[in-house]
Amino acid sequence: VQLQASGGGSVQAGGSLRLSCAASRGTFGTNAIGWYRQAPGRQRELVAYISNGGSTHYTDVAKGRFTISRDNAKSTVYLQMNSLKPEDTAVYYCAASRRYEPTSPEDMVYWGRGTLVTVSS
């Protein structure tokens, strides 16, 4: 499984971005795709994940503002981020897990390179 995240950039507070995570060789053997983020000096944290069946989970940082979705035909998972805040500034990573409900970076077995999101006030 090879994952490629894209879609990061610089936006002002209140703006939106859509991140994409493309699995170049499908997601064989995995059961969920998650988005994590890591801000400077902070630990990597889960933002949201989606299972192969489409079940979703959001952490508090994402609830009400972010939406995770997937297009199985394109082997791509998206993270639509609205109402962005400066504290959302981080490198965002997508990762695949064999677990159905991953909760930590240790649950992920494949990682893509991150994409930087910068939100200015």
Coordinates of C-alpha atoms in Angstrom, one line a residue:
V1 CA 0.0 0.0 0.0
Q2 CA 1.4 3.4 -1.0
L3 CA -0.3 6.5 0.1
Q4 CA 0.1 10.0 -1.3
A5 CA -1.4 13.0 0.5
S6 CA -2.0 16.2 -1.3
G7 CA -4.1 19.4 -1.1
G8 CA -2.4 21.3 1.6
G9 CA -1.7 25.0 1.4
S10 CA -2.1 28.4 3.0
V11 CA -5.4 29.8 3.9
Q12 CA -6.8 32.5 6.1
A13 CA -8.8 31.6 9.2
G14 CA -12.4 30.7 8.2
G15 CA -11.3 29.2 4.9
S16 CA -11.5 25.7 3.6
L17 CA -9.2 23.1 2.1
R18 CA -9.7 19.6 0.8
L19 CA -7.0 17.1 1.4
S20 CA -6.7 13.9 -0.7
C21 CA -5.1 10.6 0.1
A22 CA -4.5 8.4 -3.0
A23 CA -3.7 4.8 -2.5
S24 CA -1.7 3.9 -5.6
R25 CA -1.9 0.2 -5.1
G26 CA -5.3 0.0 -3.4
T27 CA -5.8 -0.7 0.3
F28 CA -5.5 -4.4 0.3
G29 CA -5.2 -5.9 3.7
T30 CA -6.2 -2.7 5.5
N31 CA -9.5 -1.8 7.1
A32 CA -9.4 1.9 7.7
I33 CA -7.7 5.1 6.5
G34 CA -7.0 7.8 8.9
W35 CA -5.9 11.4 8.8
Y36 CA -3.4 12.5 11.4
R37 CA -1.8 15.8 12.0
Q38 CA 1.4 17.0 13.7
A39 CA 2.0 20.6 14.7
P40 CA 5.5 21.8 15.6
G41 CA 6.5 20.7 19.0
R42 CA 3.4 18.5 19.4
Q43 CA 2.7 14.8 19.1
R44 CA 1.0 13.4 16.1
E45 CA -2.8 13.2 16.7
L46 CA -5.7 11.5 15.0
V47 CA -8.1 13.8 13.2
A48 CA -10.5 11.3 11.7
Y49 CA -10.7 7.9 10.1
I50 CA -13.0 6.0 7.7
S51 CA -13.4 2.3 7.5
N52 CA -13.6 0.3 4.2
G53 CA -17.3 0.1 4.8
G54 CA -17.7 3.8 5.1
S55 CA -18.0 4.2 8.9
T56 CA -16.5 7.4 10.1
H57 CA -15.0 8.7 13.3
Y58 CA -14.0 12.2 14.2
T59 CA -12.0 13.5 17.1
D60 CA -12.9 16.7 18.9
V61 CA -10.6 18.7 16.7
A62 CA -12.6 17.8 13.7
K63 CA -16.2 17.5 14.8
G64 CA -18.5 19.9 13.1
R65 CA -15.8 21.3 10.8
F66 CA -14.2 18.4 8.9
T67 CA -15.7 15.7 6.8
I68 CA -13.9 12.5 5.8
S69 CA -15.1 10.6 2.8
R70 CA -13.8 8.0 0.3
D71 CA -14.2 7.2 -3.3
N72 CA -13.4 3.5 -3.7
A73 CA -13.3 3.7 -7.4
K74 CA -10.5 6.1 -7.2
S75 CA -8.9 4.5 -4.1
T76 CA -8.9 8.0 -2.6
V77 CA -9.9 9.3 0.8
Y78 CA -10.7 13.0 1.3
L79 CA -10.7 15.3 4.2
Q80 CA -12.8 18.4 3.7
M81 CA -11.8 21.0 6.2
N82 CA -14.0 24.0 6.8
S83 CA -13.9 26.9 9.2
L84 CA -10.2 26.5 9.6
K85 CA -8.4 28.0 12.6
P86 CA -4.8 29.0 13.1
E87 CA -4.5 26.0 15.5
D88 CA -5.2 23.7 12.6
T89 CA -1.8 24.6 11.3
A90 CA 0.1 21.3 11.0
V91 CA 1.5 18.7 8.7
Y92 CA -1.4 16.4 7.8
Y93 CA -0.7 12.7 7.1
C94 CA -2.9 9.9 5.8
A95 CA -2.3 6.4 7.0
A96 CA -3.8 3.0 6.7
S97 CA -4.6 0.5 9.5
R98 CA -5.4 -3.1 9.7
R99 CA -7.6 -2.2 12.7
Y100 CA -11.2 -1.2 12.1
E101 CA -11.1 1.5 14.7
P102 CA -7.6 2.9 14.8
T103 CA -7.0 5.4 17.7
S104 CA -3.3 6.1 17.7
P105 CA -0.3 6.3 15.3
E106 CA 0.8 2.9 16.6
D107 CA -2.3 1.4 15.0
M108 CA -1.3 2.5 11.5
V109 CA 0.9 0.3 9.3
Y110 CA 1.3 2.5 6.2
W111 CA 2.0 6.2 6.1
G112 CA 2.0 8.7 3.3
R113 CA 4.1 11.8 3.2
G114 CA 2.5 14.7 4.9
T115 CA 1.0 17.8 3.4
L116 CA 1.4 21.1 5.1
V117 CA -1.6 23.2 6.1
T118 CA -1.0 26.7 7.2
V119 CA -3.9 28.8 8.6
S120 CA -3.2 32.5 9.2
S121 CA -5.3 34.7 11.4

